Short mmCIF file of C-alpha atoms in Angstrom, two decimals:
data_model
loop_
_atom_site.label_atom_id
_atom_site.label_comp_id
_atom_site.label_asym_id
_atom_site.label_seq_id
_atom_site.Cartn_x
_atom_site.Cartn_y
_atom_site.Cartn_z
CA UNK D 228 -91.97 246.80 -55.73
CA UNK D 229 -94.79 243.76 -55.69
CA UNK D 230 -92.60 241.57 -56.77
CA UNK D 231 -89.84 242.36 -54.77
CA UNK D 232 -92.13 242.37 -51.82
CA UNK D 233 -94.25 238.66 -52.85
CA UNK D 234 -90.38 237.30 -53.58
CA UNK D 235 -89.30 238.33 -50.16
CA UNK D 236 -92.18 236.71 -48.78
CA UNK D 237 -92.01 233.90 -50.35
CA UNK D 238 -87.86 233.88 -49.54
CA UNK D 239 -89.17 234.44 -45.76
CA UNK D 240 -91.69 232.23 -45.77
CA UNK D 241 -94.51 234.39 -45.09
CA UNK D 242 -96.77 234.06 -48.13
CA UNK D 243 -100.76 233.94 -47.49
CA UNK D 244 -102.24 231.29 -49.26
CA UNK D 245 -103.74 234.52 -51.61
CA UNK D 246 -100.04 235.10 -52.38
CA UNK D 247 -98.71 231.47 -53.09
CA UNK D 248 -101.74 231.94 -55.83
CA UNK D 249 -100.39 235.45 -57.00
CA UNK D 250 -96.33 233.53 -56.50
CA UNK D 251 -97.51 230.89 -58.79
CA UNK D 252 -98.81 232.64 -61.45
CA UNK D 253 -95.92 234.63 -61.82
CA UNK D 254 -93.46 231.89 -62.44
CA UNK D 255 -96.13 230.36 -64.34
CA UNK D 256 -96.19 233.43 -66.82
CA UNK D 257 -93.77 235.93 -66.12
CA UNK D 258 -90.24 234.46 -67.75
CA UNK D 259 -87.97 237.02 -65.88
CA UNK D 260 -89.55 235.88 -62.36
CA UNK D 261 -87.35 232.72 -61.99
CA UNK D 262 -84.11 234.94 -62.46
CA UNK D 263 -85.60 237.61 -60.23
CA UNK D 264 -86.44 234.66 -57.73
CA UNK D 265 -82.57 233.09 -57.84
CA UNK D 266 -81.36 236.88 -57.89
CA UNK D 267 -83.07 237.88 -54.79
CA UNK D 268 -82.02 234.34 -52.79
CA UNK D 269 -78.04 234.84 -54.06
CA UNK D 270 -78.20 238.55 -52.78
CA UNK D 271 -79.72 237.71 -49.80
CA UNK D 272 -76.61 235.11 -49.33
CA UNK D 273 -74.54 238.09 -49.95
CA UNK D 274 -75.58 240.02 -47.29
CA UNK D 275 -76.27 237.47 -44.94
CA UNK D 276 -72.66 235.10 -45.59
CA UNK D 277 -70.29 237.05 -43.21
CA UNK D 278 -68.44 234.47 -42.46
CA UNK D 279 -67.65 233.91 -46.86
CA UNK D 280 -66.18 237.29 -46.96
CA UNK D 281 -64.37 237.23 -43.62
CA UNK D 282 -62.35 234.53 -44.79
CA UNK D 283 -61.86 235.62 -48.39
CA UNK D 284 -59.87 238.51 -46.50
CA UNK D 285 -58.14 236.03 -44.38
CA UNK D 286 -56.61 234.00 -47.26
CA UNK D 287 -55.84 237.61 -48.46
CA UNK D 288 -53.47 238.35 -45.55
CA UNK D 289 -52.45 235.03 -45.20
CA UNK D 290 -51.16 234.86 -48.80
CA UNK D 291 -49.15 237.93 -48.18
CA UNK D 292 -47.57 236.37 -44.98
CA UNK D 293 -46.70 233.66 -47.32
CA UNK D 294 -45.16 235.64 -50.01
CA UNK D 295 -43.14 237.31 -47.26
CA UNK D 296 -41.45 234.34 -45.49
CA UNK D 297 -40.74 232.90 -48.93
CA UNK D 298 -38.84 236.16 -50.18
CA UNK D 299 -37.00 236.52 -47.19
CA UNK D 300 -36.12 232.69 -47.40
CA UNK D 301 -35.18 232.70 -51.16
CA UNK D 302 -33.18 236.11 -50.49
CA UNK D 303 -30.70 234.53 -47.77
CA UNK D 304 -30.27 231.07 -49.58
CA UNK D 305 -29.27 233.59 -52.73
CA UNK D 306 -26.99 235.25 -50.84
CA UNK D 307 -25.42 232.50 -48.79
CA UNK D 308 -25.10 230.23 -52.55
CA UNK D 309 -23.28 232.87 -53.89
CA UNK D 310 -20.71 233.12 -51.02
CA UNK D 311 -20.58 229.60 -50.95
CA UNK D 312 -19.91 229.29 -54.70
CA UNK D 313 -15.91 229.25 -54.43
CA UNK D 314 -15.20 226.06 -52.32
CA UNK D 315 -14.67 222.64 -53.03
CA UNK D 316 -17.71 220.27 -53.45
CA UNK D 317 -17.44 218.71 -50.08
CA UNK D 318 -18.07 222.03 -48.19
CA UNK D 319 -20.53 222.34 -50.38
CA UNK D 320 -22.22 219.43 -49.34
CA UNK D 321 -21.75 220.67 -46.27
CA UNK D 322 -23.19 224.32 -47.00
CA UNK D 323 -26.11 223.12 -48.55
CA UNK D 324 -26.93 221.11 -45.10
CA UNK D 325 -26.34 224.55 -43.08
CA UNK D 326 -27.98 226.23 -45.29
CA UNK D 327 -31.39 223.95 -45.14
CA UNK D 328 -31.02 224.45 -41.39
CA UNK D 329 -30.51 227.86 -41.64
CA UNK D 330 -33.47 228.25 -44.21
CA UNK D 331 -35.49 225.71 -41.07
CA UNK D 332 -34.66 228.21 -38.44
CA UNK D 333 -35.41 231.01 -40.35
CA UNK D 334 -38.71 229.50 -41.45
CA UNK D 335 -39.51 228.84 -37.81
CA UNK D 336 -38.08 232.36 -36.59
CA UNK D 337 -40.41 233.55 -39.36
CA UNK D 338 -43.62 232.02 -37.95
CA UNK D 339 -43.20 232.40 -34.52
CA UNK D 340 -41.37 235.84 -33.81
CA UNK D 341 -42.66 237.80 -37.05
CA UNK D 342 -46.47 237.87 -37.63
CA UNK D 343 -47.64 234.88 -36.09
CA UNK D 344 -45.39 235.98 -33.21
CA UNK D 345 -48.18 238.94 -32.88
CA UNK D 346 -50.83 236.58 -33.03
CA UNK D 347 -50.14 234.60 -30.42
CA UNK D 348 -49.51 238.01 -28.50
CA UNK D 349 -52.59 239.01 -29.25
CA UNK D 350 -54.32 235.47 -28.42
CA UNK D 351 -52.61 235.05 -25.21
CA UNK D 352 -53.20 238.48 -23.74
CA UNK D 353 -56.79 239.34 -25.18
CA UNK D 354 -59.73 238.55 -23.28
CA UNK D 355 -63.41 240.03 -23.99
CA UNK D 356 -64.04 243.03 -22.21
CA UNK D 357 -66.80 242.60 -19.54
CA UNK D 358 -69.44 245.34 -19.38
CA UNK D 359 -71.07 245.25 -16.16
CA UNK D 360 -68.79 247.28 -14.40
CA UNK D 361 -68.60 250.38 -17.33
CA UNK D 362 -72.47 249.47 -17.53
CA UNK D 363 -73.49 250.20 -14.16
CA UNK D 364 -70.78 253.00 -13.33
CA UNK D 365 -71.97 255.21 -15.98
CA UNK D 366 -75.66 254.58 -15.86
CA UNK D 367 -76.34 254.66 -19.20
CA UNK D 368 -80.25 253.86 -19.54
CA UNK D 369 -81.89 254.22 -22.82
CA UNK D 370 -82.90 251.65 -24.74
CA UNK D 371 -80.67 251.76 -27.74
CA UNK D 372 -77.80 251.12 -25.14
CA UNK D 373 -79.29 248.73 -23.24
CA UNK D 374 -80.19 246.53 -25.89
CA UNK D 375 -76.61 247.51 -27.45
CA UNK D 376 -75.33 246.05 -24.43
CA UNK D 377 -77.33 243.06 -24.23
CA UNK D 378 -76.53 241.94 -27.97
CA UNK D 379 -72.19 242.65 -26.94
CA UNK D 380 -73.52 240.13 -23.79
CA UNK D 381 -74.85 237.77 -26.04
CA UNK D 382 -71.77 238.36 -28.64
CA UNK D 383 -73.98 239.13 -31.21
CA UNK D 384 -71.68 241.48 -32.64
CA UNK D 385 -73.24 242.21 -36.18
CA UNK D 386 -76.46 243.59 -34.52
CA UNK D 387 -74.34 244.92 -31.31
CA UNK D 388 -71.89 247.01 -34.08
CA UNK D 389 -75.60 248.45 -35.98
CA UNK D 390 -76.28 249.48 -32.63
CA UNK D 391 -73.48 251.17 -31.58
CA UNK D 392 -73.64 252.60 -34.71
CA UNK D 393 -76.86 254.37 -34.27
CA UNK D 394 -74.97 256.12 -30.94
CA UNK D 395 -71.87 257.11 -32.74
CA UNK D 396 -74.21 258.74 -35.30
CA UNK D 397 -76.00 261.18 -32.74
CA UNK D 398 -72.62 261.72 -30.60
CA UNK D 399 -69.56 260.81 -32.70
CA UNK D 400 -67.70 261.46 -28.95
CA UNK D 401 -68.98 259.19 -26.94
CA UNK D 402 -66.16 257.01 -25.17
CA UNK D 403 -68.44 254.72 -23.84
CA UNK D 404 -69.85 253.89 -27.60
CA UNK D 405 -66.61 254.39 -28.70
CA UNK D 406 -65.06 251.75 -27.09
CA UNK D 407 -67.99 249.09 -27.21
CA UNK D 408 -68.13 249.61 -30.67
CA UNK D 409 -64.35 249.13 -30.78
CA UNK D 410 -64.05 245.87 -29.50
CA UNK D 411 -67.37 244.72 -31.18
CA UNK D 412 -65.15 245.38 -34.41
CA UNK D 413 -62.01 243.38 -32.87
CA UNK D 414 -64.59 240.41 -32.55
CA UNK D 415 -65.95 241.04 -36.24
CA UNK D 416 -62.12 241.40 -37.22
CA UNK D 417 -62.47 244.82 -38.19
CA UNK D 418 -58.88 245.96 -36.86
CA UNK D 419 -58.58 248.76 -38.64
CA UNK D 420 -62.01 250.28 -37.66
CA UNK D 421 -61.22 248.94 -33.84
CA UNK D 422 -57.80 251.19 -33.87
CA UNK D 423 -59.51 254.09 -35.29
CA UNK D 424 -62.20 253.94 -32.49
CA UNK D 425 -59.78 253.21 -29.61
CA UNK D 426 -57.49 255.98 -30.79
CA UNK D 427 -60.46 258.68 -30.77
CA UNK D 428 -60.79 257.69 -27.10
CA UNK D 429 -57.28 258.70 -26.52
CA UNK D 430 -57.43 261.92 -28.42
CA UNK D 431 -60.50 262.80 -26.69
CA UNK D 432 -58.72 262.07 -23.32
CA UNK D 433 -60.57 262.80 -19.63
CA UNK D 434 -62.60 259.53 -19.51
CA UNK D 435 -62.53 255.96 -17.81
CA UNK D 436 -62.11 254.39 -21.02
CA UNK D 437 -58.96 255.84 -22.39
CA UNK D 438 -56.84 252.97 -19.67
CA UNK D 439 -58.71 250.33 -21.52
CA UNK D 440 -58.96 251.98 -24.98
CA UNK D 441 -54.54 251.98 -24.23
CA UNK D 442 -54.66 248.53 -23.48
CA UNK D 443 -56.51 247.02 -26.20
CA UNK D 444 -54.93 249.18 -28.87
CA UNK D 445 -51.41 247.93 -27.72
CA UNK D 446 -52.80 244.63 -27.99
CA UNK D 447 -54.20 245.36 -31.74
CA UNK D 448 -50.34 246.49 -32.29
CA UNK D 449 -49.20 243.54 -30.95
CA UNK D 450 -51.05 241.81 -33.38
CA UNK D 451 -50.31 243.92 -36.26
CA UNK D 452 -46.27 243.53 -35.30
CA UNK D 453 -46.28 247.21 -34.70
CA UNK D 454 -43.90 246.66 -31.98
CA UNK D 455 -43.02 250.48 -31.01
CA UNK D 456 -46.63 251.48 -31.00
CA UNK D 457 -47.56 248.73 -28.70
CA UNK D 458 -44.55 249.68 -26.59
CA UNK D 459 -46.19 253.25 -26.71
CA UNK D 460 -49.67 252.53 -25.62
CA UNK D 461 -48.34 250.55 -22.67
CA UNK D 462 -45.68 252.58 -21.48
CA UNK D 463 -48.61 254.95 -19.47
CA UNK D 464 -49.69 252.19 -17.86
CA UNK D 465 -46.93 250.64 -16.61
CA UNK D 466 -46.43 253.20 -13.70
CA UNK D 467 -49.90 253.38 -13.06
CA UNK D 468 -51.44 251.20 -10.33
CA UNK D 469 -54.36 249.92 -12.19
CA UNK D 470 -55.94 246.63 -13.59
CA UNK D 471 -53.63 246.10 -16.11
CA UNK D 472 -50.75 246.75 -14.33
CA UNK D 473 -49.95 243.07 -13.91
CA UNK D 474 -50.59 242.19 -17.70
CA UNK D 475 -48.76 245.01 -19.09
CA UNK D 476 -45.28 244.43 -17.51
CA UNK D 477 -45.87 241.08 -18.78
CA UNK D 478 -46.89 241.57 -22.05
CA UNK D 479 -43.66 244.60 -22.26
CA UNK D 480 -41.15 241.95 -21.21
CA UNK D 481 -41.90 240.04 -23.97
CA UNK D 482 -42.08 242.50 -26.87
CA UNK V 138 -55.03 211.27 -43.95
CA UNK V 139 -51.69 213.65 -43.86
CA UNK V 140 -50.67 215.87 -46.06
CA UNK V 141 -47.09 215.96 -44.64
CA UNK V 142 -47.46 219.00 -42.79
CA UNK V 143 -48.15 219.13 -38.66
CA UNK V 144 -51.65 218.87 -39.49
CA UNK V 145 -54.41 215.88 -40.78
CA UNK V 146 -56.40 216.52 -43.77
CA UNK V 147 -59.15 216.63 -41.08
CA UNK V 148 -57.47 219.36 -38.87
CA UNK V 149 -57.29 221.97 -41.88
CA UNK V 150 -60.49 221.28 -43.32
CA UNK V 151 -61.91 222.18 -39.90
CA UNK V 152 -59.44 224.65 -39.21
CA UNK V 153 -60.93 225.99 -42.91
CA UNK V 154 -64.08 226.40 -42.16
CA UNK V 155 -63.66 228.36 -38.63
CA UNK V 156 -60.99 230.61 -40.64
CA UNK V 157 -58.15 229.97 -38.11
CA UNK V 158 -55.27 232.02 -40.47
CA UNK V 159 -52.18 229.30 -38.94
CA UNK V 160 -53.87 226.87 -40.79
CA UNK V 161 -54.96 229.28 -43.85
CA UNK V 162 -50.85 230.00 -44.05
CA UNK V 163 -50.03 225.88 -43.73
CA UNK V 164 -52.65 225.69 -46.92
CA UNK V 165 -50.24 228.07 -48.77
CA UNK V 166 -47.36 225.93 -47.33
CA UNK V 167 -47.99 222.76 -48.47
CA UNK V 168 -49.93 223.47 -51.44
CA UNK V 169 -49.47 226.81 -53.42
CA UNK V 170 -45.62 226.11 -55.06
CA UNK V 171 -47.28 223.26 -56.91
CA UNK V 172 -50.17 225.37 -57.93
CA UNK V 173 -47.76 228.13 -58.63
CA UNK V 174 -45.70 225.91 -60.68
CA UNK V 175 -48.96 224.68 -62.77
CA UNK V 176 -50.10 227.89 -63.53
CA UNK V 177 -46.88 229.87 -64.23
CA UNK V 178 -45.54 226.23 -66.82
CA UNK V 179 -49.24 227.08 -68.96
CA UNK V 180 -49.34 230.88 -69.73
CA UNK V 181 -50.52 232.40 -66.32
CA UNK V 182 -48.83 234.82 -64.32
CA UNK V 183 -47.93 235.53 -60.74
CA UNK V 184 -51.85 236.74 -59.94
CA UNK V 185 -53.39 234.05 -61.99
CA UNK V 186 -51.80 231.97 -59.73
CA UNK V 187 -53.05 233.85 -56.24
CA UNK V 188 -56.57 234.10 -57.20
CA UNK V 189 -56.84 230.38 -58.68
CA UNK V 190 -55.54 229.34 -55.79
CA UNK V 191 -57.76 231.48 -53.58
CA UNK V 192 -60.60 230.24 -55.63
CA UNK V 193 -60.14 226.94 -54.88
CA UNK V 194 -60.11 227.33 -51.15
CA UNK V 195 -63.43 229.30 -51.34
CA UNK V 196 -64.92 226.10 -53.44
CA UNK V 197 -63.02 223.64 -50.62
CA UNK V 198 -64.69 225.74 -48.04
CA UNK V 199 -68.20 225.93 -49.65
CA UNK V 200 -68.15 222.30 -50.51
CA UNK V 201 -66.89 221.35 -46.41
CA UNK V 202 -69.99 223.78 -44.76
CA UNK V 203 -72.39 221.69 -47.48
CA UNK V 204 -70.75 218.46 -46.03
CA UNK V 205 -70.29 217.78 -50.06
CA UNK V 206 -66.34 216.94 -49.59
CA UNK V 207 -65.83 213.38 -49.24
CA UNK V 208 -61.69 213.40 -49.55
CA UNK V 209 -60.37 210.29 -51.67
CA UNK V 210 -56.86 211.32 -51.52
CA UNK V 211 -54.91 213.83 -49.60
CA UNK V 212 -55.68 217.32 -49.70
CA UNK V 213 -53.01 218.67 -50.82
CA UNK V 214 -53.51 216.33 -53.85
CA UNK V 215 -57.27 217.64 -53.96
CA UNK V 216 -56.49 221.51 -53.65
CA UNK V 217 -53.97 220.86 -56.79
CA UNK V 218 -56.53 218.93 -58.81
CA UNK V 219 -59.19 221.82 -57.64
CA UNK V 220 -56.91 224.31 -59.61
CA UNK V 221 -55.96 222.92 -61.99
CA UNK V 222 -59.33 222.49 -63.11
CA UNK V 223 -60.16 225.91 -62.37
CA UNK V 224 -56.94 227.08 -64.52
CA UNK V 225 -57.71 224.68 -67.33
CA UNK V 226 -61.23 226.23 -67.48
CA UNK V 227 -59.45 229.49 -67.23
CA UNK V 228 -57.23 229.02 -70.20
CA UNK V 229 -60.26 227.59 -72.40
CA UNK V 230 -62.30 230.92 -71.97
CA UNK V 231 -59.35 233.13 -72.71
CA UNK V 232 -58.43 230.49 -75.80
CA UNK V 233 -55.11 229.00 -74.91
CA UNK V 234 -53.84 225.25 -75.04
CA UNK V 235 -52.21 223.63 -72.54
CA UNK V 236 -48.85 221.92 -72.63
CA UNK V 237 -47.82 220.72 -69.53
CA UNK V 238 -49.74 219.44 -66.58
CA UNK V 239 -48.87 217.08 -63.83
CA UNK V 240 -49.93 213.88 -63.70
CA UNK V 241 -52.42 213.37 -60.21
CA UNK V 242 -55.21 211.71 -59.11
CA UNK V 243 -58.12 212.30 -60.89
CA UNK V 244 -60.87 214.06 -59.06
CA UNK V 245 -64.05 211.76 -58.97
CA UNK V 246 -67.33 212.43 -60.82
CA UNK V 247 -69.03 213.95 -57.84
CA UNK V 248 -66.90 216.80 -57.89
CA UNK V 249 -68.16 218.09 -61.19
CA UNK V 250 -69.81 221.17 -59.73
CA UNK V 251 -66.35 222.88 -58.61
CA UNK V 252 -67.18 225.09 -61.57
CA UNK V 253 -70.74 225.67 -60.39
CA UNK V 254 -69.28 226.40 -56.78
CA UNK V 255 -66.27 228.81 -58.38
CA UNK V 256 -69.40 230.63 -60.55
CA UNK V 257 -71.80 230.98 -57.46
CA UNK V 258 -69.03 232.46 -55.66
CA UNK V 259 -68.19 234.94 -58.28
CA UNK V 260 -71.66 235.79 -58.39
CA UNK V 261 -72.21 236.41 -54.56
CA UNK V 262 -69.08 238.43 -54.40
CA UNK V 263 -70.23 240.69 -56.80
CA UNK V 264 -73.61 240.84 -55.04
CA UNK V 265 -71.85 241.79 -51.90
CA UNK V 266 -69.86 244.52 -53.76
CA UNK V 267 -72.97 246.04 -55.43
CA UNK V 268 -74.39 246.06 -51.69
CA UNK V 269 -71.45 247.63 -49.92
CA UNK V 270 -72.65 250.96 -52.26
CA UNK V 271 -76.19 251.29 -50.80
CA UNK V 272 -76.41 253.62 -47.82
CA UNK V 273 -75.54 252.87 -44.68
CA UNK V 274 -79.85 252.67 -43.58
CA UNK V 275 -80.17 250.18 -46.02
CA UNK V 276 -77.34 247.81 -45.85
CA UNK V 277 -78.07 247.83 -41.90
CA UNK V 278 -81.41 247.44 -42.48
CA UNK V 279 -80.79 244.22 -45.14
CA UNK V 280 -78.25 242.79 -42.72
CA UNK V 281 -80.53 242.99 -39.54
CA UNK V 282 -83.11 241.26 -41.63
CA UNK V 283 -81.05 238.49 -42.87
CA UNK V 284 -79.62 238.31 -39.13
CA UNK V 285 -83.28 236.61 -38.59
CA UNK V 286 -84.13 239.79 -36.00
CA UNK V 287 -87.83 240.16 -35.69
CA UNK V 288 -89.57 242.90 -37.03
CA UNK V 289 -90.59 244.98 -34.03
CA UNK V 290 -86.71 244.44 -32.74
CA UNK V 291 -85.83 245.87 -36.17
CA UNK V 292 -88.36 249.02 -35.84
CA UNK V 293 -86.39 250.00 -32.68
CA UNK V 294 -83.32 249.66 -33.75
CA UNK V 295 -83.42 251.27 -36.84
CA UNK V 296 -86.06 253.91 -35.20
CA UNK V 297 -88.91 253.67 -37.53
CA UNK V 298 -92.31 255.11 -36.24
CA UNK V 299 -93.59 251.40 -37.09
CA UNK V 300 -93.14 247.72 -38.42
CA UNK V 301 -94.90 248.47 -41.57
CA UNK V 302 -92.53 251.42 -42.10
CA UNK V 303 -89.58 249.05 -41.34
CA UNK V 304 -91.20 246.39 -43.94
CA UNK V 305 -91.71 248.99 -46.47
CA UNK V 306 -88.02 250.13 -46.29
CA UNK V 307 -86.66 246.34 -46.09
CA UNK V 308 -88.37 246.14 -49.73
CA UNK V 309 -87.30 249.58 -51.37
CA UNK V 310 -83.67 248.86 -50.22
CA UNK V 311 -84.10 245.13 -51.51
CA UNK V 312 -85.24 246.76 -55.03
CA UNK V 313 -82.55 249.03 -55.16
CA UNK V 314 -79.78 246.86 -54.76
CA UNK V 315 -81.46 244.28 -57.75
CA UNK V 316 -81.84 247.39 -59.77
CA UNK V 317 -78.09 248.18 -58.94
CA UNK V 318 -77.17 244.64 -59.87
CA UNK V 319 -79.87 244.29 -62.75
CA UNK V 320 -78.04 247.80 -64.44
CA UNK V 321 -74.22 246.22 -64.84
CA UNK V 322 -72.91 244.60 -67.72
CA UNK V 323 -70.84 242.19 -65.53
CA UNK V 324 -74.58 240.42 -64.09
CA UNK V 325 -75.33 239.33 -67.62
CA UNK V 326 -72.60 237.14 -67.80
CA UNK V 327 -72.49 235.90 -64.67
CA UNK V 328 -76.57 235.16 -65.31
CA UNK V 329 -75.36 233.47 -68.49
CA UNK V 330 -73.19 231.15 -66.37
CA UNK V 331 -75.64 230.22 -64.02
CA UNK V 332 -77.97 229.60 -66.45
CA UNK V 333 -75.24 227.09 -68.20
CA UNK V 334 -74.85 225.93 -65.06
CA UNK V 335 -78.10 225.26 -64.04
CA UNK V 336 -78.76 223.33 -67.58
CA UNK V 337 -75.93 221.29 -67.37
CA UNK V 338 -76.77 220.04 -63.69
CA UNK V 339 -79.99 220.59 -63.21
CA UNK V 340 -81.42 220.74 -59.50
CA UNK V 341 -78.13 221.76 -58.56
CA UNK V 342 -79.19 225.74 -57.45
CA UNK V 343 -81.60 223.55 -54.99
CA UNK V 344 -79.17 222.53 -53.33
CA UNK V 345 -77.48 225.49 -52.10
#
């Protein structure tokens, strides 16, 4: 523990001059100081490197979106070779030509109506939810959600999710948290975590979140290509008169 | 420079480093058949190919945010060259030869630390895996520190009855997770490669 503690000083920069003493004879003498020393800065990295890992899962999903518009390209150029097989070598010539702008198209069909189709859904429609009006209406005034609120102001999201966090711990129920904490995850890419939040908002029902939670889950949909559950979330709104009213017979009309 | 896509060499390195996925999926576009090719022609398989790959666009991106990349030839070109070091350094550690590479432009001498990059990325992944086990107090305890929040901010959020509470805490969760790392098999040879590394270019962990 006193060496984890004088390393972590010295990592924050907080040694006394007693302790740069104490620092110095350690890597002087002690031989497994300078690995503990490089150990402790890499796992601090590690914790601290969000952005590293973030993308590690990007190249992840964008790897599969790869792998699926190849298949599907090397599937229809199988199928339309084989029909083609049979005819002379002029209309072959002439196949293969249709077939690269077929295999164009369907690249470009690909990016822009499959899952970069619900991307640009998703980037067209969201915008960050504002939380003066949900703060004030409900009159939350503690500290934890005050300062929750601040740091989702300030789009600090890591400390604004810990926060949130700490509310969803003592009331697993509460909307409010629920659906801060929910869009703090859409901003930390969390999706997954962000639909399970927005979804236990709906389930819970009789609060003034559950029109919001609709609307940003539909979007998360969107973005996901899970066309019929956007359609789903949405469909609610549509006859209501409300805020989104506007957006969502928009955003129907062109799923 | 171009790399005969929609986008310059410039455009996807900075579309790399603020993770923008269009131009993550243009990286596979233009680049990953070749690599594919590479790997599949000298005794890898289908996921050999996916996670050299992948490992090379973690070193790109480490060696862009260090302002270390100075691009002598297209990227596309450099991505390939990336791997195929990475695979050839692959294939000498599990013992095979090599029998058919493409030629390309040869990556300059400054760019001898893509191994050291490719190791210290191993190592902080594993790091971060070790840490996603600690409890929940302790890995938001660790992650508000390293956020640069200030002590007494961290007493409230966390609830502690004071700083020195908070401090102590910071330091026991610290310890655990080096113990937790300290205990595996799989940190004594990723220590051995850093300290290989750190032999063969010395002053290099500095500059991280």
């Amino acid at each position: 523990m006193k060496v984890t503690r004088i390393i972590e000083k010295y990592l924050d920069g907080t040694l006394s001059d007693e302790e740069k003493k104490e620092f110095t004879e350690y890597l002087e003498k002690d031989s497994e100081f300078k690995e503990l020393l490089q150990l402790h800065a890499e796992a601090n990295r590690a914790i601290g490197d969000d952005a590293f890992f973030i993308l590690k899962e990007k190249l992840n999903r964008a790897y599969q979106l790869y792998e699926t518009e190849s298949h599907s390209l090397s599937e229809i150029e199988n199928k339309l070779h084989k029909g083609f097989n049979k005819l002379n070598r002029r209309i072959l010539s002439l196949a293969a030509t249709f077939l690269l702008i077929t295999a164009s198209v369907l690249a470009w069909y690909l990016f822009y109506n499959s899952d970069t189709r619900g991307d640009k859904l998703f980037a067209d429609y969201y915008t960050l939810y504002d939380p003066d009006i949900i703060y004030r209406s409900f009159e939350k005034s503690n500290d934890t959600w005050q300062d929750a609120l601040l740091l989702y102001k300030e789009h600090k999201w890591q400390l604004a999710d810990s926060l949130f966090s700490i509310i969803l711990n003592s009331d697993s129920t509460d909307t409010a948290a629920l659906f801060y904490s929910g869009i703090t995850d859409i901003e930390l890419n969390q999706l997954e975590r962000a639909i399970d939040k927005l979804q236990k908002i709906i389930n819970i029902g009789d609060s003034g979140y559950v029109i919001h939670a609709r609307w940003y889950l539909a979007l998360l949909y969107c973005k996901q290509n899970e066309t019929d559950n956007a359609r789903k979330m949405l469909q609610p709104l549509v006859s209501e008169n409300n805020y989104y009213s506007k957006k969502v017979r928009s955003l129907l009309s062109r799923l | 420079m171009k790399s005969g896509n929609n986008y310059s060499d410039q455009a996807l390195l900075k579309g790399l480093i603020e993770g923008r996925e269009e131009i993550l999926l243009e990286l596979y576009r233009i680049s990953y058949k070749t690599v594919r090719h590479l790997i599949l022609s000298n005794h890898g398989v289908e996921e050999d190919a996916k996670d050299i790959f992948q490992d090379a666009i973690m070193v790109i991106f480490q060696k862009v945010r260090k302002n270390e990349l100075q691009l002598s030839c297209s990227l596309n070109t450099y991505i390939y060259s990336v791997c195929r070091n990475l695979w050839l350094k692959e294939l000498s550690l599990r013992g095979r030869t090599v029998y058919q590479f493409e030629s390309t432009e040869e990556i300059t001498d400054e760019d001898n630390d893509i191994e050291l990059w490719q190791h210290y990325n191993e190592r902080i992944s594993f790091y971060r895996k070790i840490f996603e086990e600690l409890s929940e107090d302790c890995k938001r305890i660790l992650k508000l520190f390293m956020s640069g929040e200030t002590i007494s901010n961290i007493t409230r959020i966390m609830g502690y009855s004071s700083e020195q509470h908070t401090k102590n805490r910071r330091y026991r969760c610290k310890l655990s997770l080096i113990q937790r790392i300290r205990a595996t098999s799989i940190y004594n040879e990723l220590k051995n490669e850093s300290d290989e590394d750190n032999r063969k270019i010395p002053g290099w962990y500095a500059k991280r």
